[in-house]
mmCIF file of C-alpha atoms in Angstrom:
data_model
loop_
_atom_site.group_PDB
_atom_site.id
_atom_site.type_symbol
_atom_site.label_atom_id
_atom_site.label_comp_id
_atom_site.label_asym_id
_atom_site.label_seq_id
_atom_site.Cartn_x
_atom_site.Cartn_y
_atom_site.Cartn_z
ATOM 1 C CA MET A 1 32.386 12.774 17.643
ATOM 2 C CA PHE A 2 29.547 10.717 16.222
ATOM 3 C CA THR A 3 28.088 11.539 12.834
ATOM 4 C CA VAL A 4 24.615 11.048 11.386
ATOM 5 C CA ASN A 5 23.354 9.427 8.219
ATOM 6 C CA GLU A 6 23.276 12.551 6.065
ATOM 7 C CA ASN A 7 20.867 10.939 3.620
ATOM 8 C CA TYR A 8 18.089 11.638 6.155
ATOM 9 C CA LEU A 9 18.861 15.340 5.839
ATOM 10 C CA LYS A 10 17.995 15.168 2.138
ATOM 11 C CA LEU A 11 14.355 14.281 2.840
ATOM 12 C CA PRO A 12 12.130 17.282 2.086
ATOM 13 C CA GLY A 13 9.932 18.215 5.072
ATOM 14 C CA SER A 14 7.948 15.665 7.054
ATOM 15 C CA TYR A 15 6.368 12.446 5.876
ATOM 16 C CA LEU A 16 3.261 13.339 3.839
ATOM 17 C CA PHE A 17 0.659 12.141 6.337
ATOM 18 C CA SER A 18 2.520 13.689 9.267
ATOM 19 C CA THR A 19 2.311 17.062 7.506
ATOM 20 C CA ILE A 20 -1.407 16.584 6.934
ATOM 21 C CA GLY A 21 -1.917 15.624 10.574
ATOM 22 C CA LYS A 22 -0.196 18.794 11.780
ATOM 23 C CA LYS A 23 -2.253 21.027 9.474
ATOM 24 C CA VAL A 24 -5.515 19.409 10.569
ATOM 25 C CA ALA A 25 -4.569 19.642 14.260
ATOM 26 C CA ALA A 26 -3.828 23.358 13.875
ATOM 27 C CA PHE A 27 -7.187 23.920 12.165
ATOM 28 C CA GLU A 28 -9.042 22.002 14.874
ATOM 29 C CA SER A 29 -7.320 23.998 17.598
ATOM 30 C CA ALA A 30 -8.363 27.251 15.940
ATOM 31 C CA ASN A 31 -11.885 25.996 15.141
ATOM 32 C CA PRO A 32 -13.040 23.737 17.995
ATOM 33 C CA ASP A 33 -16.672 24.049 16.913
ATOM 34 C CA LYS A 34 -16.104 22.527 13.471
ATOM 35 C CA LYS A 35 -16.823 18.862 12.716
ATOM 36 C CA ILE A 36 -13.937 17.531 10.629
ATOM 37 C CA ILE A 37 -14.583 14.643 8.236
ATOM 38 C CA ARG A 38 -11.377 12.744 7.514
ATOM 39 C CA LEU A 39 -11.142 11.182 4.060
ATOM 40 C CA GLY A 40 -7.389 11.602 3.797
ATOM 41 C CA ILE A 41 -5.307 8.836 5.325
ATOM 42 C CA GLY A 42 -6.268 5.305 4.250
ATOM 43 C CA ASP A 43 -7.334 4.189 7.716
ATOM 44 C CA VAL A 44 -10.330 1.886 8.127
ATOM 45 C CA THR A 45 -13.328 2.739 10.299
ATOM 46 C CA GLN A 46 -15.316 -0.510 10.543
ATOM 47 C CA PRO A 47 -14.634 -2.735 13.598
ATOM 48 C CA LEU A 48 -12.851 -6.050 13.291
ATOM 49 C CA ALA A 49 -15.059 -8.849 11.988
ATOM 50 C CA PRO A 50 -16.631 -11.208 14.591
ATOM 51 C CA ALA A 51 -14.583 -14.201 13.385
ATOM 52 C CA ILE A 52 -11.391 -12.235 13.959
ATOM 53 C CA ILE A 53 -12.476 -11.015 17.396
ATOM 54 C CA GLU A 54 -13.306 -14.608 18.359
ATOM 55 C CA ALA A 55 -9.843 -15.768 17.250
ATOM 56 C CA LEU A 56 -8.184 -12.969 19.209
ATOM 57 C CA HIS A 57 -10.085 -13.833 22.397
ATOM 58 C CA LYS A 58 -9.240 -17.504 22.053
ATOM 59 C CA ALA A 59 -5.548 -16.736 21.502
ATOM 60 C CA VAL A 60 -5.461 -14.373 24.485
ATOM 61 C CA ASP A 61 -6.918 -17.137 26.666
ATOM 62 C CA GLU A 62 -4.193 -19.487 25.401
ATOM 63 C CA MET A 63 -1.564 -16.991 26.541
ATOM 64 C CA ALA A 64 -2.934 -17.264 30.101
ATOM 65 C CA ASN A 65 -2.398 -21.015 30.235
ATOM 66 C CA PRO A 66 1.080 -22.557 30.807
ATOM 67 C CA GLU A 67 0.321 -25.407 28.385
ATOM 68 C CA THR A 68 -0.651 -23.126 25.502
ATOM 69 C CA PHE A 69 1.454 -20.033 26.206
ATOM 70 C CA ARG A 70 3.630 -18.850 23.283
ATOM 71 C CA GLY A 71 6.810 -16.775 23.349
ATOM 72 C CA TYR A 72 8.855 -15.704 20.339
ATOM 73 C CA ALA A 73 7.284 -16.554 17.006
ATOM 74 C CA PRO A 74 9.219 -18.578 14.399
ATOM 75 C CA ASP A 75 11.351 -16.434 12.069
ATOM 76 C CA LEU A 76 9.074 -16.801 9.055
ATOM 77 C CA GLY A 77 5.843 -16.731 11.041
ATOM 78 C CA TYR A 78 3.687 -19.547 12.426
ATOM 79 C CA GLU A 79 3.138 -22.442 10.068
ATOM 80 C CA PHE A 80 -0.636 -22.362 10.566
ATOM 81 C CA LEU A 81 -0.800 -18.861 9.064
ATOM 82 C CA ARG A 82 1.674 -19.461 6.250
ATOM 83 C CA LYS A 83 -0.204 -22.612 5.213
ATOM 84 C CA ALA A 84 -3.494 -20.681 5.181
ATOM 85 C CA ILE A 85 -1.874 -18.007 3.005
ATOM 86 C CA VAL A 86 -0.554 -20.598 0.539
ATOM 87 C CA GLU A 87 -3.916 -22.341 0.212
ATOM 88 C CA ASN A 88 -6.143 -19.272 -0.021
ATOM 89 C CA ASP A 89 -4.067 -16.501 -1.574
ATOM 90 C CA TYR A 90 -1.959 -18.556 -3.962
ATOM 91 C CA LYS A 91 -3.043 -22.145 -4.667
ATOM 92 C CA ALA A 92 -6.613 -20.931 -5.076
ATOM 93 C CA ARG A 93 -5.330 -18.721 -7.923
ATOM 94 C CA ASN A 94 -3.028 -21.397 -9.377
ATOM 95 C CA CYS A 95 0.113 -19.656 -8.124
ATOM 96 C CA GLU A 96 3.113 -21.796 -7.195
ATOM 97 C CA ILE A 97 4.143 -20.429 -3.809
ATOM 98 C CA GLU A 98 5.481 -22.506 -0.907
ATOM 99 C CA ALA A 99 5.087 -21.831 2.811
ATOM 100 C CA ASP A 100 8.808 -21.230 3.336
ATOM 101 C CA GLU A 101 8.725 -18.449 0.741
ATOM 102 C CA ILE A 102 6.306 -16.451 2.916
ATOM 103 C CA PHE A 103 7.596 -14.114 5.623
ATOM 104 C CA VAL A 104 5.009 -12.852 8.108
ATOM 105 C CA SER A 105 5.573 -9.290 9.335
ATOM 106 C CA ASP A 106 3.883 -6.440 11.167
ATOM 107 C CA GLY A 107 2.588 -4.846 7.976
ATOM 108 C CA ALA A 108 3.219 -3.915 4.370
ATOM 109 C CA LYS A 109 4.579 -0.447 5.180
ATOM 110 C CA SER A 110 7.478 -1.909 7.159
ATOM 111 C CA ASP A 111 8.316 -4.413 4.441
ATOM 112 C CA SER A 112 7.983 -1.789 1.687
ATOM 113 C CA GLY A 113 10.537 0.359 3.468
ATOM 114 C CA ASN A 114 12.875 -2.460 4.490
ATOM 115 C CA ILE A 115 13.021 -4.475 1.267
ATOM 116 C CA GLN A 116 15.431 -1.997 -0.342
ATOM 117 C CA GLU A 117 18.139 -3.150 2.108
ATOM 118 C CA LEU A 118 18.675 -6.223 -0.081
ATOM 119 C CA PHE A 119 19.883 -4.192 -3.044
ATOM 120 C CA GLY A 120 23.182 -2.530 -3.807
ATOM 121 C CA PRO A 121 23.703 1.200 -3.250
ATOM 122 C CA ASP A 122 24.112 1.822 -6.989
ATOM 123 C CA CYS A 123 20.840 0.169 -7.998
ATOM 124 C CA LYS A 124 18.558 2.476 -9.957
ATOM 125 C CA ILE A 125 14.930 2.395 -8.812
ATOM 126 C CA ALA A 126 11.870 3.098 -10.954
ATOM 127 C CA VAL A 127 8.561 4.221 -9.470
ATOM 128 C CA CYS A 128 5.167 5.060 -10.866
ATOM 129 C CA ASP A 129 4.406 8.742 -10.500
ATOM 130 C CA PRO A 130 2.280 9.387 -8.477
ATOM 131 C CA VAL A 131 2.665 6.559 -5.963
ATOM 132 C CA TYR A 132 2.916 5.696 -2.247
ATOM 133 C CA PRO A 133 5.776 7.893 -0.908
ATOM 134 C CA VAL A 134 7.464 5.200 1.224
ATOM 135 C CA TYR A 135 9.138 3.662 -1.830
ATOM 136 C CA VAL A 136 11.135 6.769 -2.657
ATOM 137 C CA ASP A 137 11.668 7.988 0.914
ATOM 138 C CA SER A 138 13.194 4.698 2.077
ATOM 139 C CA ASN A 139 15.602 4.746 -0.853
ATOM 140 C CA VAL A 140 16.513 8.345 -0.019
ATOM 141 C CA MET A 141 17.480 7.157 3.464
ATOM 142 C CA ALA A 142 19.692 4.511 1.858
ATOM 143 C CA GLY A 143 21.501 7.080 -0.303
ATOM 144 C CA ARG A 144 20.242 5.667 -3.579
ATOM 145 C CA THR A 145 18.256 8.584 -5.040
ATOM 146 C CA GLY A 146 20.785 11.330 -5.799
ATOM 147 C CA VAL A 147 19.976 15.028 -5.478
ATOM 148 C CA TYR A 148 16.517 16.509 -4.922
ATOM 149 C CA ASP A 149 15.363 19.344 -7.172
ATOM 150 C CA LYS A 150 12.868 21.488 -5.239
ATOM 151 C CA ALA A 151 11.605 23.181 -8.382
ATOM 152 C CA THR A 152 10.607 19.941 -10.151
ATOM 153 C CA GLU A 153 10.206 17.800 -6.992
ATOM 154 C CA VAL A 154 12.229 14.963 -8.543
ATOM 155 C CA TRP A 155 15.328 13.033 -7.476
ATOM 156 C CA SER A 156 18.194 12.874 -9.943
ATOM 157 C CA ASN A 157 18.759 9.096 -9.619
ATOM 158 C CA VAL A 158 15.124 7.991 -9.583
ATOM 159 C CA ILE A 159 13.417 6.847 -12.762
ATOM 160 C CA TYR A 160 9.882 8.246 -12.779
ATOM 161 C CA MET A 161 7.149 6.511 -14.780
ATOM 162 C CA PRO A 162 4.332 9.074 -15.075
ATOM 163 C CA THR A 163 0.824 7.629 -14.795
ATOM 164 C CA THR A 164 -1.548 10.361 -15.867
ATOM 165 C CA ALA A 165 -4.904 10.815 -17.560
ATOM 166 C CA GLU A 166 -3.012 11.046 -20.866
ATOM 167 C CA ASN A 167 -1.854 7.409 -20.617
ATOM 168 C CA ASN A 168 -4.920 6.158 -18.708
ATOM 169 C CA PHE A 169 -2.798 5.913 -15.543
ATOM 170 C CA VAL A 170 -0.917 2.919 -16.956
ATOM 171 C CA PRO A 171 2.876 3.025 -16.475
ATOM 172 C CA GLU A 172 5.000 2.778 -19.604
ATOM 173 C CA PHE A 173 8.397 1.147 -19.870
ATOM 174 C CA PRO A 174 11.026 3.783 -19.043
ATOM 175 C CA LYS A 175 13.677 4.891 -21.533
ATOM 176 C CA GLU A 176 16.372 4.189 -18.948
ATOM 177 C CA THR A 177 16.586 0.601 -17.737
ATOM 178 C CA PRO A 178 15.964 0.276 -13.972
ATOM 179 C CA ASP A 179 17.333 -2.328 -11.565
ATOM 180 C CA VAL A 180 14.418 -2.247 -9.117
ATOM 181 C CA ILE A 181 10.835 -1.536 -10.237
ATOM 182 C CA TYR A 182 8.114 -0.638 -7.721
ATOM 183 C CA LEU A 183 4.565 -1.450 -8.798
ATOM 184 C CA CYS A 184 1.608 -0.772 -6.496
ATOM 185 C CA LEU A 185 -1.486 -2.392 -8.010
ATOM 186 C CA PRO A 186 -4.246 -1.447 -7.561
ATOM 187 C CA ASN A 187 -2.432 1.850 -7.331
ATOM 188 C CA ASN A 188 -2.299 4.092 -4.326
ATOM 189 C CA PRO A 189 -3.268 6.943 -4.865
ATOM 190 C CA THR A 190 -4.947 6.801 -8.288
ATOM 191 C CA GLY A 191 -7.054 3.703 -7.587
ATOM 192 C CA THR A 192 -6.292 2.423 -11.087
ATOM 193 C CA THR A 193 -4.627 -0.838 -12.104
ATOM 194 C CA LEU A 194 -3.282 -3.000 -14.941
ATOM 195 C CA THR A 195 -4.920 -5.846 -16.787
ATOM 196 C CA LYS A 196 -3.291 -9.223 -16.353
ATOM 197 C CA THR A 197 -2.053 -8.989 -19.944
ATOM 198 C CA ASP A 198 -0.312 -5.679 -19.250
ATOM 199 C CA LEU A 199 1.140 -6.996 -15.985
ATOM 200 C CA GLN A 200 2.578 -9.966 -17.875
ATOM 201 C CA LYS A 201 4.437 -7.481 -20.089
ATOM 202 C CA TRP A 202 6.109 -6.019 -16.991
ATOM 203 C CA VAL A 203 7.145 -9.475 -15.807
ATOM 204 C CA ASP A 204 8.635 -10.198 -19.227
ATOM 205 C CA TYR A 205 10.373 -6.805 -19.217
ATOM 206 C CA ALA A 206 11.900 -7.429 -15.772
ATOM 207 C CA ASN A 207 13.190 -10.861 -16.741
ATOM 208 C CA GLU A 208 14.641 -9.578 -20.010
ATOM 209 C CA ASN A 209 16.434 -6.706 -18.255
ATOM 210 C CA LYS A 210 17.480 -8.640 -15.115
ATOM 211 C CA ALA A 211 15.454 -6.282 -12.938
ATOM 212 C CA VAL A 212 13.407 -7.100 -9.855
ATOM 213 C CA ILE A 213 9.787 -6.005 -9.336
ATOM 214 C CA ILE A 214 8.639 -5.018 -5.843
ATOM 215 C CA TYR A 215 4.912 -5.674 -6.153
ATOM 216 C CA ASP A 216 2.723 -4.041 -3.520
ATOM 217 C CA ALA A 217 -0.639 -5.834 -3.543
ATOM 218 C CA ALA A 218 -2.089 -4.224 -0.417
ATOM 219 C CA TYR A 219 -5.420 -3.505 -2.150
ATOM 220 C CA GLU A 220 -5.964 -6.760 -4.043
ATOM 221 C CA ALA A 221 -9.147 -7.556 -2.052
ATOM 222 C CA TYR A 222 -10.854 -4.590 -3.724
ATOM 223 C CA ILE A 223 -10.333 -5.796 -7.290
ATOM 224 C CA SER A 224 -13.686 -6.232 -9.028
ATOM 225 C CA GLU A 225 -12.763 -6.618 -12.701
ATOM 226 C CA GLU A 226 -12.158 -10.104 -14.056
ATOM 227 C CA ASP A 227 -9.111 -9.263 -16.191
ATOM 228 C CA VAL A 228 -7.055 -7.891 -13.265
ATOM 229 C CA ALA A 229 -4.587 -10.182 -11.479
ATOM 230 C CA HIS A 230 -4.763 -10.435 -7.683
ATOM 231 C CA SER A 231 -1.134 -11.586 -7.482
ATOM 232 C CA ILE A 232 1.848 -11.019 -9.734
ATOM 233 C CA TYR A 233 2.508 -14.756 -9.494
ATOM 234 C CA GLU A 234 -0.481 -15.311 -11.753
ATOM 235 C CA CYS A 235 1.918 -14.175 -14.488
ATOM 236 C CA GLU A 236 4.303 -16.625 -16.118
ATOM 237 C CA GLY A 237 7.920 -16.054 -15.075
ATOM 238 C CA ALA A 238 7.140 -13.927 -12.016
ATOM 239 C CA ARG A 239 8.963 -16.320 -9.662
ATOM 240 C CA THR A 240 12.297 -15.306 -11.194
ATOM 241 C CA CYS A 241 11.803 -11.537 -11.000
ATOM 242 C CA ALA A 242 9.188 -10.515 -8.420
ATOM 243 C CA ILE A 243 8.764 -9.962 -4.683
ATOM 244 C CA GLU A 244 5.166 -9.516 -3.506
ATOM 245 C CA ILE A 245 4.126 -7.563 -0.410
ATOM 246 C CA ARG A 246 0.695 -8.062 1.161
ATOM 247 C CA SER A 247 -1.216 -6.441 4.018
ATOM 248 C CA TYR A 248 -4.160 -7.303 6.277
ATOM 249 C CA SER A 249 -4.795 -3.630 6.998
ATOM 250 C CA LYS A 250 -7.199 -2.936 4.156
ATOM 251 C CA ASN A 251 -8.834 -6.307 3.534
ATOM 252 C CA ALA A 252 -9.363 -7.165 7.223
ATOM 253 C CA GLY A 253 -9.142 -3.848 9.069
ATOM 254 C CA PHE A 254 -5.799 -4.565 10.762
ATOM 255 C CA THR A 255 -4.485 -0.987 10.636
ATOM 256 C CA GLY A 256 -4.368 -0.963 14.441
ATOM 257 C CA VAL A 257 -3.567 -4.663 14.818
ATOM 258 C CA ARG A 258 -0.593 -4.817 12.399
ATOM 259 C CA LEU A 259 -0.014 -7.841 10.199
ATOM 260 C CA GLY A 260 1.281 -8.447 6.703
ATOM 261 C CA PHE A 261 3.623 -10.698 4.768
ATOM 262 C CA THR A 262 6.162 -10.683 1.965
ATOM 263 C CA VAL A 263 6.698 -13.437 -0.586
ATOM 264 C CA VAL A 264 10.229 -14.017 -1.896
ATOM 265 C CA PRO A 265 10.416 -17.033 -4.253
ATOM 266 C CA LYS A 266 13.451 -19.319 -4.167
ATOM 267 C CA ASP A 267 13.800 -18.872 -7.929
ATOM 268 C CA LEU A 268 14.692 -15.190 -7.509
ATOM 269 C CA LYS A 269 18.491 -15.092 -7.694
ATOM 270 C CA VAL A 270 21.228 -12.651 -8.689
ATOM 271 C CA ASP A 271 24.523 -14.205 -9.859
ATOM 272 C CA GLY A 272 23.599 -17.349 -7.992
ATOM 273 C CA VAL A 273 22.743 -15.493 -4.762
ATOM 274 C CA SER A 274 19.310 -16.330 -3.320
ATOM 275 C CA VAL A 275 17.333 -13.171 -2.560
ATOM 276 C CA ARG A 276 14.986 -15.315 -0.488
ATOM 277 C CA ASP A 277 17.865 -16.409 1.764
ATOM 278 C CA MET A 278 19.040 -12.803 2.114
ATOM 279 C CA TRP A 279 15.579 -11.692 3.232
ATOM 280 C CA ALA A 280 15.417 -14.619 5.661
ATOM 281 C CA ARG A 281 18.728 -13.527 7.181
ATOM 282 C CA ARG A 282 17.561 -9.924 7.431
ATOM 283 C CA HIS A 283 14.176 -10.959 8.835
ATOM 284 C CA GLY A 284 15.709 -13.171 11.512
ATOM 285 C CA THR A 285 18.215 -10.510 12.531
ATOM 286 C CA LYS A 286 15.990 -7.448 12.700
ATOM 287 C CA PHE A 287 12.505 -8.774 13.457
ATOM 288 C CA ASN A 288 11.198 -10.884 16.332
ATOM 289 C CA GLY A 289 7.910 -11.827 14.732
ATOM 290 C CA ALA A 290 4.312 -10.651 14.751
ATOM 291 C CA PRO A 291 2.500 -11.534 18.003
ATOM 292 C CA TYR A 292 0.947 -14.989 18.283
ATOM 293 C CA ILE A 293 -2.521 -13.586 18.978
ATOM 294 C CA VAL A 294 -2.311 -11.388 15.867
ATOM 295 C CA GLN A 295 -1.218 -14.296 13.668
ATOM 296 C CA ARG A 296 -4.178 -16.317 14.950
ATOM 297 C CA ALA A 297 -6.384 -13.368 13.956
ATOM 298 C CA GLY A 298 -4.763 -13.513 10.518
ATOM 299 C CA GLU A 299 -5.598 -17.199 10.260
ATOM 300 C CA ALA A 300 -9.255 -16.352 10.973
ATOM 301 C CA VAL A 301 -9.292 -14.136 7.878
ATOM 302 C CA TYR A 302 -9.267 -17.352 5.832
ATOM 303 C CA SER A 303 -12.033 -19.151 7.749
ATOM 304 C CA ALA A 304 -15.417 -19.515 6.057
ATOM 305 C CA ALA A 305 -16.970 -17.023 8.480
ATOM 306 C CA GLY A 306 -14.029 -14.642 8.145
ATOM 307 C CA LYS A 307 -14.204 -14.642 4.360
ATOM 308 C CA ALA A 308 -17.944 -13.929 4.364
ATOM 309 C CA GLN A 309 -17.694 -11.151 6.946
ATOM 310 C CA LEU A 310 -14.744 -9.462 5.254
ATOM 311 C CA LYS A 311 -16.453 -9.641 1.889
ATOM 312 C CA GLU A 312 -19.229 -7.543 3.426
ATOM 313 C CA GLN A 313 -16.714 -5.020 4.801
ATOM 314 C CA VAL A 314 -15.001 -4.646 1.446
ATOM 315 C CA ALA A 315 -18.414 -4.139 -0.186
ATOM 316 C CA TYR A 316 -19.220 -1.475 2.427
ATOM 317 C CA TYR A 317 -16.108 0.537 1.585
ATOM 318 C CA MET A 318 -16.593 0.100 -2.153
ATOM 319 C CA GLN A 319 -20.155 1.389 -1.789
ATOM 320 C CA ASN A 320 -18.595 4.479 -0.194
ATOM 321 C CA ALA A 321 -16.274 4.726 -3.193
ATOM 322 C CA LYS A 322 -19.253 4.617 -5.531
ATOM 323 C CA ILE A 323 -21.064 7.299 -3.525
ATOM 324 C CA ILE A 324 -18.029 9.590 -3.569
ATOM 325 C CA LYS A 325 -17.179 9.013 -7.231
ATOM 326 C CA GLU A 326 -20.718 9.491 -8.547
ATOM 327 C CA GLY A 327 -21.300 12.481 -6.263
ATOM 328 C CA LEU A 328 -18.142 14.213 -7.471
ATOM 329 C CA LYS A 329 -19.052 13.524 -11.088
ATOM 330 C CA ASP A 330 -22.488 15.037 -10.523
ATOM 331 C CA ALA A 331 -20.771 18.086 -9.030
ATOM 332 C CA GLY A 332 -18.700 18.518 -12.203
ATOM 333 C CA TYR A 333 -15.387 17.027 -11.065
ATOM 334 C CA THR A 334 -13.182 14.843 -13.240
ATOM 335 C CA VAL A 335 -12.624 11.630 -11.277
ATOM 336 C CA PHE A 336 -10.793 8.316 -11.586
ATOM 337 C CA GLY A 337 -10.419 5.142 -9.503
ATOM 338 C CA GLY A 338 -13.063 3.758 -7.166
ATOM 339 C CA VAL A 339 -13.555 0.529 -9.154
ATOM 340 C CA ASN A 340 -10.689 -1.749 -8.124
ATOM 341 C CA ALA A 341 -9.541 0.239 -5.103
ATOM 342 C CA PRO A 342 -11.093 2.292 -2.280
ATOM 343 C CA TYR A 343 -9.538 5.532 -3.519
ATOM 344 C CA ILE A 344 -10.977 8.343 -5.608
ATOM 345 C CA TRP A 345 -8.497 10.400 -7.621
ATOM 346 C CA LEU A 346 -9.905 13.730 -8.752
ATOM 347 C CA LYS A 347 -8.645 16.652 -10.750
ATOM 348 C CA THR A 348 -8.538 19.847 -8.707
ATOM 349 C CA PRO A 349 -10.948 22.556 -9.961
ATOM 350 C CA ASP A 350 -9.939 25.874 -11.494
ATOM 351 C CA LYS A 351 -6.294 24.824 -11.885
ATOM 352 C CA MET A 352 -5.792 24.956 -8.120
ATOM 353 C CA SER A 353 -2.622 23.367 -6.761
ATOM 354 C CA SER A 354 -3.218 20.202 -4.776
ATOM 355 C CA TRP A 355 -2.179 21.837 -1.477
ATOM 356 C CA ASP A 356 -4.340 24.903 -2.185
ATOM 357 C CA PHE A 357 -7.282 22.566 -2.755
ATOM 358 C CA PHE A 358 -6.432 20.776 0.508
ATOM 359 C CA ASP A 359 -6.615 24.076 2.398
ATOM 360 C CA TYR A 360 -9.786 25.084 0.535
ATOM 361 C CA LEU A 361 -11.611 21.833 1.401
ATOM 362 C CA LEU A 362 -10.460 21.942 5.012
ATOM 363 C CA GLU A 363 -11.447 25.563 5.578
ATOM 364 C CA LYS A 364 -14.668 25.730 3.552
ATOM 365 C CA ALA A 365 -16.050 22.187 3.860
ATOM 366 C CA ASN A 366 -14.121 20.894 6.890
ATOM 367 C CA VAL A 367 -13.189 17.819 4.836
ATOM 368 C CA VAL A 368 -9.690 16.326 4.848
ATOM 369 C CA GLY A 369 -8.206 14.681 1.765
ATOM 370 C CA THR A 370 -4.669 14.116 0.478
ATOM 371 C CA PRO A 371 -2.861 16.468 -1.934
ATOM 372 C CA GLY A 372 -1.774 14.645 -5.060
ATOM 373 C CA SER A 373 1.651 16.275 -5.158
ATOM 374 C CA GLY A 374 2.524 14.381 -1.981
ATOM 375 C CA PHE A 375 2.618 11.211 -4.076
ATOM 376 C CA GLY A 376 5.010 12.588 -6.696
ATOM 377 C CA PRO A 377 5.366 15.433 -9.196
ATOM 378 C CA SER A 378 2.751 14.024 -11.596
ATOM 379 C CA GLY A 379 0.251 14.154 -8.746
ATOM 380 C CA GLU A 380 0.182 17.947 -8.842
ATOM 381 C CA GLY A 381 -3.260 19.183 -9.815
ATOM 382 C CA TYR A 382 -4.915 16.074 -8.384
ATOM 383 C CA PHE A 383 -6.371 15.069 -5.024
ATOM 384 C CA ARG A 384 -7.122 11.761 -3.278
ATOM 385 C CA LEU A 385 -10.189 10.934 -1.218
ATOM 386 C CA THR A 386 -10.495 7.640 0.629
ATOM 387 C CA ALA A 387 -13.590 5.467 0.873
ATOM 388 C CA PHE A 388 -12.539 4.109 4.270
ATOM 389 C CA GLY A 389 -14.739 6.518 6.219
ATOM 390 C CA THR A 390 -18.169 5.669 7.520
ATOM 391 C CA GLN A 391 -20.993 5.756 5.013
ATOM 392 C CA GLU A 392 -22.664 8.584 6.932
ATOM 393 C CA ASN A 393 -19.511 10.704 6.796
ATOM 394 C CA SER A 394 -18.916 9.892 3.132
ATOM 395 C CA ILE A 395 -22.413 11.104 2.256
ATOM 396 C CA GLU A 396 -22.088 14.218 4.404
ATOM 397 C CA ALA A 397 -18.662 15.052 2.962
ATOM 398 C CA LEU A 398 -20.080 14.875 -0.559
ATOM 399 C CA GLU A 399 -22.937 17.194 0.353
ATOM 400 C CA ARG A 400 -20.476 19.682 1.791
ATOM 401 C CA ILE A 401 -18.290 19.554 -1.321
ATOM 402 C CA LYS A 402 -21.306 19.952 -3.624
ATOM 403 C CA ASN A 403 -22.358 23.046 -1.702
ATOM 404 C CA LEU A 404 -19.035 24.838 -2.130
#
């Protein structure tokens, strides 16, 4: 008789956003006359930029011609895209990254979940709390997190680094030394980040303790403050301790197109074993490459027209963030984020639990957000709103919330 991976049975309930989707669908079914405004999941609403659409059309036409047709993509991704990434994302910021250290994928979520396969089953992971739930859930599936305590909502073998209002949402070095450290900066869900000086301290800490940092930079395009690094490789010594994961979903609207990449430097080694070579072996075995037409669209992100158009889109979403943040403040809420990321992190009113506030907003204002507890135990009592909606819906949602 076959058996199953029992680690999956340890996962509590459904994935956070699946649970939200089911609750919203049930409400809509019971209230078909209500207009729901979704500010929960971090999905974009603006159409793809003209430069990207043009690149997609051109690539589709190439696929109809025998001379320009493309089949399987190269393991690491097409050279034209990896070269564009090196020049624009790294050399432009004085980061030493080579094209064969870049692995093109179908998105940051996949890579965030898959990267843990490179590490031993006894490795201890450390995560900011609250943070994107994929980091912990994927390690649960691998059997690395121990036992779940329903009362405290913590895993026995996970090192939690609380990021709360008390420490200005800046993670502190844990008392127990981790093997793998997940940093999402700017942070999802709090929308806060580290200065480059503070990030350098984490790089130094990882090198001193022979730990590896998994650095999720999905929201780097939204950074507005000068003292915040866009890449961990801006820090000295990061090549020997850090893996960086990037996405085109938020900076270029590729949530429905799917494209991302992971950087694994050749200098990152454990007892002489190249982590870069391990990831290359895993990548070649389990992934057949992002589609050619999508990689051409990714290349267009770095064109002069693409850069200008996407700068406008980012500004559009950050204007939404400003509208939401200032509106909530005016309504008496305590709010954070919205400066270097398109997320607003607010304290729930009247000591309501985050799920109670979710139900309250849905039922009374017909607005969907994300309960903070879904991102970790320190997220209880908080709530996330996204700025990825349309400006009209963002304004209307704020008016509804103010009128509660």
